PDB file of C-alpha atoms and ligand atoms in Angstrom:
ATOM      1  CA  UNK K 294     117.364 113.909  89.793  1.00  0.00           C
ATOM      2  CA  UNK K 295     114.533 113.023  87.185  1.00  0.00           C
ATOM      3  CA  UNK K 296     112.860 115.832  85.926  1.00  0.00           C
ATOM      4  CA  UNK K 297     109.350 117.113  87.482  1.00  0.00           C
ATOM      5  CA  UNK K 298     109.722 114.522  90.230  1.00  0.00           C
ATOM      6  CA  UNK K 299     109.810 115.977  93.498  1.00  0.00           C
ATOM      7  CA  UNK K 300     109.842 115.042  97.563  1.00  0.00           C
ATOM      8  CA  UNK K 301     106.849 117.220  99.205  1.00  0.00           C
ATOM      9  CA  UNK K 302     107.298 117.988 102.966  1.00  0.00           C
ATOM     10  CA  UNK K 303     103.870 117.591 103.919  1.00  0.00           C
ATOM     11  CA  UNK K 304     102.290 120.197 107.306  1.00  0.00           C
ATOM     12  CA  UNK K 305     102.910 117.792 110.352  1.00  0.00           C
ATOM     13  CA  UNK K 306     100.855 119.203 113.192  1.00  0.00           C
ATOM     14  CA  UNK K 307     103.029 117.886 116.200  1.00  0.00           C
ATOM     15  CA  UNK K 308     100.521 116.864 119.366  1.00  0.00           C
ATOM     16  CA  UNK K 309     100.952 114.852 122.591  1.00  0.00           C
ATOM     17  CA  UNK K 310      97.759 113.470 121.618  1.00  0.00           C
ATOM     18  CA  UNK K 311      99.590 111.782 118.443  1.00  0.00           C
ATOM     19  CA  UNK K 312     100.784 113.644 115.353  1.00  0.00           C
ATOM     20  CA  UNK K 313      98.577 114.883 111.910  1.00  0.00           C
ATOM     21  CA  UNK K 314      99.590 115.245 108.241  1.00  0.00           C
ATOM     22  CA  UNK K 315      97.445 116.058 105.313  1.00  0.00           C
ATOM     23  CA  UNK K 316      96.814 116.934 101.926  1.00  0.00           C
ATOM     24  CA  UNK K 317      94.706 119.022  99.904  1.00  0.00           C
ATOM     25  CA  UNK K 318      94.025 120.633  96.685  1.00  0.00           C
ATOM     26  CA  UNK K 319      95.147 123.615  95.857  1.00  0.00           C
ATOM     27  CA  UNK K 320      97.332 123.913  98.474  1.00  0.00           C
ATOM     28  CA  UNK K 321     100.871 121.724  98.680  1.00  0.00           C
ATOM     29  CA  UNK K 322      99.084 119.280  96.020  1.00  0.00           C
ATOM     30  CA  UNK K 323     100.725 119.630  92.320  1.00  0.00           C
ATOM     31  CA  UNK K 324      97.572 118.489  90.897  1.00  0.00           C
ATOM     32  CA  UNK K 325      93.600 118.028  92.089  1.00  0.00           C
ATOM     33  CA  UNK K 326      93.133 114.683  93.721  1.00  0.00           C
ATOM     34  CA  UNK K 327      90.575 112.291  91.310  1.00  0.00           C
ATOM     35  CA  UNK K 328      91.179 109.085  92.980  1.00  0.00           C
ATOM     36  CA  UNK K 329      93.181 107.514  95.888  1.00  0.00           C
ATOM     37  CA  UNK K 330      94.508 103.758  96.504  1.00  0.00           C
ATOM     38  CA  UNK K 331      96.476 102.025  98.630  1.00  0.00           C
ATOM     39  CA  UNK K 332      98.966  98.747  98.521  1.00  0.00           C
ATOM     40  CA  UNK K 333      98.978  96.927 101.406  1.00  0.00           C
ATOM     41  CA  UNK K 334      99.322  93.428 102.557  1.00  0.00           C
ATOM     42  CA  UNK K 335     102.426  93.200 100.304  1.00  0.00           C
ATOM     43  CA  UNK K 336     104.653  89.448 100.321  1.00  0.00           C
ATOM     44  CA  UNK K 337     108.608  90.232 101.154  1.00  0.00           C
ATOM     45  CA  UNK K 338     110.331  90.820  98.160  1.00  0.00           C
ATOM     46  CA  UNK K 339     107.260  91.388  95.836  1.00  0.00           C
ATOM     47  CA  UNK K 340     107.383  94.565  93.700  1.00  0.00           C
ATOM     48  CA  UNK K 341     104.444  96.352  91.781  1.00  0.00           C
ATOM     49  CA  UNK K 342     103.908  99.132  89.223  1.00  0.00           C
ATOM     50  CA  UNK K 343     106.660  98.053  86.440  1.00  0.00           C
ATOM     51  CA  UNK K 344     104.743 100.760  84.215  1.00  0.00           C
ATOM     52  CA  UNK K 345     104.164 104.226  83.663  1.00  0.00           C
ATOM     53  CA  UNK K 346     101.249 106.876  82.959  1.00  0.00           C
ATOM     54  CA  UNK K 347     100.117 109.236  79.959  1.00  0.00           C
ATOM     55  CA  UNK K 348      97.815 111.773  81.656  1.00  0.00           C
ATOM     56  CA  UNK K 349      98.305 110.305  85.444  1.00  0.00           C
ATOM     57  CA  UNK K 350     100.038 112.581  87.955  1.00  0.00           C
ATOM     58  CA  UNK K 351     100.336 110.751  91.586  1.00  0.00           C
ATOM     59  CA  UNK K 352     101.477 111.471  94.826  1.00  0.00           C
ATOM     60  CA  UNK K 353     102.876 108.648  96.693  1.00  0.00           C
ATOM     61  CA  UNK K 354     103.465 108.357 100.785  1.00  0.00           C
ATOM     62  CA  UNK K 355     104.791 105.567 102.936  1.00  0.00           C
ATOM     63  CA  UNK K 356     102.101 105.904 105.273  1.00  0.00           C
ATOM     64  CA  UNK K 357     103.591 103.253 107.352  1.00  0.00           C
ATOM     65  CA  UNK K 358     106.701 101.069 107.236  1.00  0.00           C
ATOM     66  CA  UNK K 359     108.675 102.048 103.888  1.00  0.00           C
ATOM     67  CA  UNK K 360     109.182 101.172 100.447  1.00  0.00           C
ATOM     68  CA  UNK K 361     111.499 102.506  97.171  1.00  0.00           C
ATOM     69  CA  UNK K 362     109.975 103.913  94.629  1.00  0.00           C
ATOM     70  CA  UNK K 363     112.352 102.952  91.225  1.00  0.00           C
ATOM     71  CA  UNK K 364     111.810 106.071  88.805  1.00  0.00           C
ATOM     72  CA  UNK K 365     112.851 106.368  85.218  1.00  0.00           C
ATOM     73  CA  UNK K 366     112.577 108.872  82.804  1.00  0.00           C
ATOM     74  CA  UNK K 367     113.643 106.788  79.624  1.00  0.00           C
ATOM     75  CA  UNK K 368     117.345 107.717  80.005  1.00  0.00           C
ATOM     76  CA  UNK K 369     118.381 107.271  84.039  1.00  0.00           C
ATOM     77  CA  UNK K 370     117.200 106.085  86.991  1.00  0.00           C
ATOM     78  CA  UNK K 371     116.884 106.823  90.397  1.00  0.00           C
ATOM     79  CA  UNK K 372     115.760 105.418  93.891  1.00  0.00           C
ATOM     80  CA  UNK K 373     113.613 107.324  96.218  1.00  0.00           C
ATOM     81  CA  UNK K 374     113.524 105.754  99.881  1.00  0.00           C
ATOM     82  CA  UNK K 375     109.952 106.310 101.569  1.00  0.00           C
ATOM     83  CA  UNK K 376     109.329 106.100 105.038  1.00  0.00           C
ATOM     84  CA  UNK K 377     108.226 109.058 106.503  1.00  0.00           C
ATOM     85  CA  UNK K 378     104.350 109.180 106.852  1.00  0.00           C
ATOM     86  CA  UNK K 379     104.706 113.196 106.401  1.00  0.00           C
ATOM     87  CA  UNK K 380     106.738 113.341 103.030  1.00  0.00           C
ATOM     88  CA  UNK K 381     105.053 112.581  99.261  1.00  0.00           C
ATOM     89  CA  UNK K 382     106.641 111.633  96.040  1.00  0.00           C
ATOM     90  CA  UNK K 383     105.454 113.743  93.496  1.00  0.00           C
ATOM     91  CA  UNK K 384     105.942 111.471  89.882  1.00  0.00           C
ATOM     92  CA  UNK K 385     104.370 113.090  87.127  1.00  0.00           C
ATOM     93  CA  UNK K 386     103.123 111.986  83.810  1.00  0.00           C
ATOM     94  CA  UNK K 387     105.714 109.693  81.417  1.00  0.00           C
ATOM     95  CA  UNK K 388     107.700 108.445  84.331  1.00  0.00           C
ATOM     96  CA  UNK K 389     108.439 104.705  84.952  1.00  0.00           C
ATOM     97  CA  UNK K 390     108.092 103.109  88.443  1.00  0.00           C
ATOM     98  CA  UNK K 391     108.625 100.326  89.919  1.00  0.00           C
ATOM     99  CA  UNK K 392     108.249  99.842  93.779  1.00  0.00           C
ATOM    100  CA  UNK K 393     110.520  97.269  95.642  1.00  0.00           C
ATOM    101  CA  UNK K 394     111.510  97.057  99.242  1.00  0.00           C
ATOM    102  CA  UNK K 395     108.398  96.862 100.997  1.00  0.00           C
ATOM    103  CA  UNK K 396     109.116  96.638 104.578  1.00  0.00           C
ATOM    104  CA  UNK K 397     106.614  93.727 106.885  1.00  0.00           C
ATOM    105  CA  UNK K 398     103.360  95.872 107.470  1.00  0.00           C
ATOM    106  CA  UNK K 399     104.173  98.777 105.107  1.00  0.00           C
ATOM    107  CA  UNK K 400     101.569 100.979 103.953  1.00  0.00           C
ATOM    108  CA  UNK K 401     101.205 102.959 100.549  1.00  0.00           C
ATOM    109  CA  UNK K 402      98.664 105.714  99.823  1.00  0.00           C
ATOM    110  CA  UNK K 403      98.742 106.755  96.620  1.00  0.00           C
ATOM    111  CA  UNK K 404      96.551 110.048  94.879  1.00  0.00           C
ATOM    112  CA  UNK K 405      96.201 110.358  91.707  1.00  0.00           C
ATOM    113  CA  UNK K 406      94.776 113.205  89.238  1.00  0.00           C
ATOM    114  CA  UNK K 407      92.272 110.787  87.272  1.00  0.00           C
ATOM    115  CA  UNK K 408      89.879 107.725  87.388  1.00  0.00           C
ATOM    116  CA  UNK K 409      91.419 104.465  86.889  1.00  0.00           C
ATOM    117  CA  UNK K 410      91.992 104.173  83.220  1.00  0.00           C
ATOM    118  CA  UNK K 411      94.063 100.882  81.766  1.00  0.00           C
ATOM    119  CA  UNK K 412      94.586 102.948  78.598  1.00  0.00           C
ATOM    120  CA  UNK K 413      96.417 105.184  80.375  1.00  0.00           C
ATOM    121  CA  UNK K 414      99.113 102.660  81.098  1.00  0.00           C
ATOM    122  CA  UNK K 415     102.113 102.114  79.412  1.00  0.00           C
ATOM    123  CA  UNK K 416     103.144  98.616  80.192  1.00  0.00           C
ATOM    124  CA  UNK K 417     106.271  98.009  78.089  1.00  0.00           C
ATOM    125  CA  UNK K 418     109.117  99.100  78.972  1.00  0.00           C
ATOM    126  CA  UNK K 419     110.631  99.719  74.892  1.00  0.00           C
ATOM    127  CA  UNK K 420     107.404 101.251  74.241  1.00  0.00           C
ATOM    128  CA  UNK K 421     107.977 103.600  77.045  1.00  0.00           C
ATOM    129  CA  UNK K 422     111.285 104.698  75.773  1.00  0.00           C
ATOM    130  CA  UNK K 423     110.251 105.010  72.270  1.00  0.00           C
ATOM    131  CA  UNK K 424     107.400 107.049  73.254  1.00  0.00           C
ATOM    132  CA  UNK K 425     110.015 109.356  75.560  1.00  0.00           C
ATOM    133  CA  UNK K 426     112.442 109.548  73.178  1.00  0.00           C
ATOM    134  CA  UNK K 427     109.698 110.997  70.314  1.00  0.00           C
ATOM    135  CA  UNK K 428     108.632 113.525  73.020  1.00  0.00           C
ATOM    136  CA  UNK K 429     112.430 114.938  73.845  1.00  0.00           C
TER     137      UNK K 429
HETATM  138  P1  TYD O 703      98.082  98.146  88.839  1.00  0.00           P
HETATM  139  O1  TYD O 703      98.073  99.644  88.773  1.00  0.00           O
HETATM  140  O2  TYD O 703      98.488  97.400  87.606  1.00  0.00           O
HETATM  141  O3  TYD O 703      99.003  97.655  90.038  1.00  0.00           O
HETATM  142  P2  TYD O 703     100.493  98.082  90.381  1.00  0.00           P
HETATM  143  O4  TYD O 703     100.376  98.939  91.591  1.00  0.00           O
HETATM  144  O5  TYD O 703     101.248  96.855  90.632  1.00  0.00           O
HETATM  145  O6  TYD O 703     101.014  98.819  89.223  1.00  0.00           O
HETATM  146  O7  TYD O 703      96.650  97.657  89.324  1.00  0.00           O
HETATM  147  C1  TYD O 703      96.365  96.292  89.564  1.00  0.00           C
HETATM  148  C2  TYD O 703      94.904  96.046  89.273  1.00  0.00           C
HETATM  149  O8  TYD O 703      94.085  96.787  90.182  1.00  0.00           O
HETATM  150  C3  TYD O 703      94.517  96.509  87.880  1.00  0.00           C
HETATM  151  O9  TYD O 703      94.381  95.400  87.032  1.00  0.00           O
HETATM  152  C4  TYD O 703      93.172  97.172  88.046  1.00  0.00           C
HETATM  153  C5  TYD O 703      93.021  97.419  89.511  1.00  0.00           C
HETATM  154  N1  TYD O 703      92.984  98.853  89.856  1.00  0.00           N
HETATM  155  C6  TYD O 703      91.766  99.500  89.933  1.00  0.00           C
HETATM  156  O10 TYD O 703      90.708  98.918  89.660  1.00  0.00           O
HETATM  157  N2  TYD O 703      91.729 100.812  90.301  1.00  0.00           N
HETATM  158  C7  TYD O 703      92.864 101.509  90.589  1.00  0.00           C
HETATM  159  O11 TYD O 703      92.792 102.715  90.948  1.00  0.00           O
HETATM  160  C8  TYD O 703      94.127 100.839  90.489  1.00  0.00           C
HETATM  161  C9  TYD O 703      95.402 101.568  90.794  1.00  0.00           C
HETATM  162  C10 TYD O 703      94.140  99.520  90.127  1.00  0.00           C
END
C-alpha cells in the first residue's frame, strides 16, 4: 500500500434503464473538485503521466475499458488495475504515476483539486525522490 492512496467505491444506483455513478463534493470526494480531464483516444502500448504533483490531489476512474495506474511514493511501488466505471483512485499530493495498459477504447476521467498549473509538476523522477526524501 502507498500511503494516502486509496480505492473509493463510488454510489452505483442499479436500474433496468442502465446503471448511475457519481461524485460530489463534500460527500465521498477527499477534496473539492477544481478541474476535470479526460485521456482518451490512447495508441496500444502508449503510457502518460511519468510525473507527480505538489498541491494536486486527483481522483482517477476507468470510465470505460481499463488502465493501471503505476504509483510511487519515492521508496515502493505499486499497481492499481482500473476498470470498474464505479470505483476512483484517490492519489494525493507527492505521488508518482505513470499510467500503462490502456485497453482499445478505454476511457479516463480524471478530477482534480486545482487549475492546470505546469509549476505544479514535478517531472523528474531524482528530483521527485530528493524532494520526498527531504519531506520524510
Ligand atoms: P500532462 O498532464 O503532461 O499529460 P499526462 O496525462 O501524460 O501526464 O498534460 C499534457 C498537456 O496537456 C500539457 O502540456 C498541458 C495540457 N493540459 C492542460 O492544458 N490542462 C490540463 O488540465 C491537463 C491535465 C493538461
Amino acid at each position: 500500500m502507498i500511503k494516502g492512496v486509496q480505492l473509493i467505491e463510488l454510489p452505483k444506483i442499479k436500474d433496468p434503464r442502465g446503471n448511475l455513478s457519481f461524485f460530489e463534493n463534500s460527500s465521498i470526494m477527499p477534496f473539492d473538485i477544481k478541474r476535470t480531464y479526460w485521456i482518451y483516444d490512447v495508441p496500444g502500448g502508449e503510457t502518460r503521466g511519468g510525473h507527480a504533483f505538489i498541491e494536486s490531489h486527483e481522483l482517477m476512474v476507468a470510465l470505460s475499458g481499463s488502465f493501471d495506474v503505476v504509483l510511487h511514493d519515492g521508496t515502493k511501488e505499486v499497481k492499481y488495475s482500473l476498470n470498474k466505471s464505479y470505483v476512483g483512485l484517490y492519489v494525493p499530493n507527492l505521488i508518482w504515476r505513470q499510467i500503462e495498459n490502456f485497453s482499445t477504447n478505454s476511457l479516463a476521467l480524471i478530477v482534480s483539486n486545482i487549475s492546470y498549473n505546469e509549476k505544479d509538476y514535478i517531472r523528474d523522477f531524482d528530483e521527485f525522490k530528493k524532494i520526498k526524501n527531504g519531506i520524510k
